[in-house]
Amino acid sequence: MDTKTDTKIGVWPTLIYRDGQAALKFLTEGLGFSLVAQYPGVAEGSIAHAELAWPAGGGVMVSSIDRNAEPNEFDKYVDQAAAVYLVHDDPDALWPKVMAAGATVLREMRDEDYGSRGFAVTDFEGNVWSVGTYGGEIGASSTGPQQ
């Protein structure tokens, strides 16, 4: 019996960094993403496209601004910080890794009145990474908007 299931990811937060290699290091060593795919850009060390999987499901896509010979319509967003929320079962265990990777504290570890425990940091280019135990309202029993 084949038990393999294919999960189609429907939302991919996409971040453009000035230093793509530093971004991959922060995301894998600090936050705990797994690098799934990486394709080089035209400049030495640049990233045309990278996909990183989050352990609880989903992922992010990353590229660096020097990936193409000529700027494209997305490059203007490199200086606009993104904000991504990550669900994690044990944010207390992740905290020291994120700090060791050079994150800047935006919000200290704390318990929220809605039952989540977590923190928020910024990476070296100002993107916000919030981590918490709250998993959202969309679950396995959710079928989409109710009519």
Coordinates of C-alpha atoms in Angstrom, one line a residue:
M1 CA 0.0 0.0 0.0
D2 CA 1.4 3.4 -1.0
T3 CA 1.1 5.8 1.9
K4 CA 2.8 8.8 0.2
T5 CA 0.6 11.9 0.1
D6 CA 1.4 14.9 -2.0
T7 CA 0.6 18.2 -0.2
K8 CA 0.2 21.2 -2.4
I9 CA 1.3 24.4 -0.8
G10 CA -1.0 27.2 -1.7
V11 CA 0.7 30.2 -0.1
W12 CA 4.4 30.9 -0.4
P13 CA 5.8 34.0 1.4
T14 CA 8.6 35.3 -0.8
L15 CA 11.4 37.4 0.4
I16 CA 14.1 39.2 -1.5
Y17 CA 17.4 39.8 0.3
R18 CA 20.5 41.8 -0.5
D19 CA 22.6 39.0 0.9
G20 CA 20.9 35.7 -0.1
Q21 CA 23.6 33.4 1.4
A22 CA 23.3 35.1 4.8
A23 CA 19.5 34.8 4.5
L24 CA 19.8 31.0 3.9
K25 CA 22.1 30.7 6.9
F26 CA 19.8 32.6 9.2
L27 CA 16.7 30.8 8.0
T28 CA 18.3 27.3 8.3
E29 CA 20.6 27.6 11.3
G30 CA 18.6 30.2 13.2
L31 CA 15.0 29.5 12.6
G32 CA 15.2 25.9 11.6
F33 CA 14.0 25.8 8.0
S34 CA 15.2 23.1 5.7
L35 CA 16.7 24.1 2.4
V36 CA 14.8 22.1 -0.3
A37 CA 16.0 23.8 -3.5
Q38 CA 18.5 26.4 -4.5
Y39 CA 19.3 27.8 -7.9
P40 CA 22.2 30.3 -8.5
G41 CA 21.7 33.8 -9.9
V42 CA 24.1 35.5 -12.3
A43 CA 26.3 37.2 -9.7
E44 CA 28.7 35.1 -7.6
G45 CA 26.9 33.7 -4.6
S46 CA 23.5 35.1 -5.6
I47 CA 20.3 33.2 -5.4
A48 CA 17.9 33.2 -8.3
H49 CA 15.4 31.0 -6.3
A50 CA 15.5 29.0 -3.1
E51 CA 12.7 27.1 -1.4
L52 CA 12.8 26.4 2.3
A53 CA 10.4 24.0 4.1
W54 CA 9.1 24.8 7.6
P55 CA 8.9 21.7 9.9
A56 CA 5.3 22.3 10.8
G57 CA 4.3 22.6 7.1
G58 CA 4.6 25.2 4.4
G59 CA 7.6 27.2 3.5
V60 CA 9.1 30.3 2.1
M61 CA 10.9 31.3 -1.1
V62 CA 14.0 33.4 -1.1
S63 CA 16.0 35.2 -3.8
S64 CA 18.7 37.8 -3.8
I65 CA 18.6 41.2 -5.5
D66 CA 21.7 40.4 -7.6
R67 CA 20.2 37.3 -9.1
N68 CA 19.6 38.9 -12.5
A69 CA 21.8 40.9 -14.9
E70 CA 19.1 43.6 -15.0
P71 CA 16.7 44.7 -12.2
N72 CA 13.1 43.4 -12.4
E73 CA 9.8 44.6 -11.1
F74 CA 10.2 42.8 -7.7
D75 CA 13.7 44.2 -6.9
K76 CA 12.2 47.5 -5.6
Y77 CA 10.7 45.5 -2.6
V78 CA 14.1 44.6 -1.2
D79 CA 14.0 47.5 1.2
Q80 CA 10.4 46.8 2.4
A81 CA 10.4 44.5 5.4
A82 CA 8.2 41.4 5.3
A83 CA 6.5 39.9 8.3
V84 CA 6.1 36.1 8.6
Y85 CA 4.5 34.1 11.4
L86 CA 5.8 30.6 12.1
V87 CA 4.0 28.0 14.2
H88 CA 6.3 26.1 16.5
D89 CA 5.6 23.6 19.2
D90 CA 8.5 24.7 21.4
P91 CA 9.5 28.4 20.8
D92 CA 11.6 28.3 24.0
A93 CA 13.9 25.7 22.4
L94 CA 14.1 27.8 19.2
W95 CA 14.9 31.1 21.0
P96 CA 18.7 30.5 21.7
K97 CA 19.3 29.4 18.1
V98 CA 17.6 32.4 16.7
M99 CA 19.5 34.7 19.0
A100 CA 22.8 33.0 18.2
A101 CA 22.1 33.5 14.5
G102 CA 22.0 37.3 15.0
A103 CA 18.3 38.1 15.3
T104 CA 17.3 41.4 16.9
V105 CA 14.5 41.1 19.5
L106 CA 11.3 42.8 18.6
R107 CA 9.1 41.2 21.2
E108 CA 10.5 39.0 24.1
M109 CA 9.2 35.5 24.7
R110 CA 5.8 35.8 26.3
D111 CA 2.5 34.1 26.9
E112 CA -0.4 35.7 25.1
D113 CA -4.0 36.0 26.4
Y114 CA -5.2 33.9 23.5
G115 CA -3.1 30.9 24.6
S116 CA 0.0 31.2 22.5
R117 CA 3.5 31.4 23.6
G118 CA 6.1 33.0 21.4
F119 CA 8.4 35.8 20.4
A120 CA 9.2 38.1 17.5
V121 CA 12.6 39.0 16.0
T122 CA 14.0 40.8 13.0
D123 CA 16.6 39.3 10.8
F124 CA 19.7 41.2 9.6
E125 CA 17.7 43.0 6.8
G126 CA 14.8 44.0 9.0
N127 CA 12.3 41.2 8.1
V128 CA 10.0 40.3 11.0
W129 CA 9.8 36.6 12.1
S130 CA 7.1 35.9 14.7
V131 CA 7.2 32.5 16.3
G132 CA 4.4 31.1 18.4
T133 CA 2.4 28.0 19.4
Y134 CA -0.9 29.4 18.0
G135 CA -1.7 27.4 14.9
G136 CA -4.5 29.5 13.5
E137 CA -8.2 28.7 12.9
I138 CA -7.7 26.9 9.6
G139 CA -7.5 23.2 10.4
A140 CA -8.0 19.8 9.0
S141 CA -11.8 20.1 9.4
S142 CA -11.9 23.5 7.6
T143 CA -13.4 23.3 4.1
G144 CA -13.2 27.0 3.2
P145 CA -15.6 29.9 3.6
Q146 CA -19.1 28.9 4.9
Q147 CA -22.0 30.0 2.8

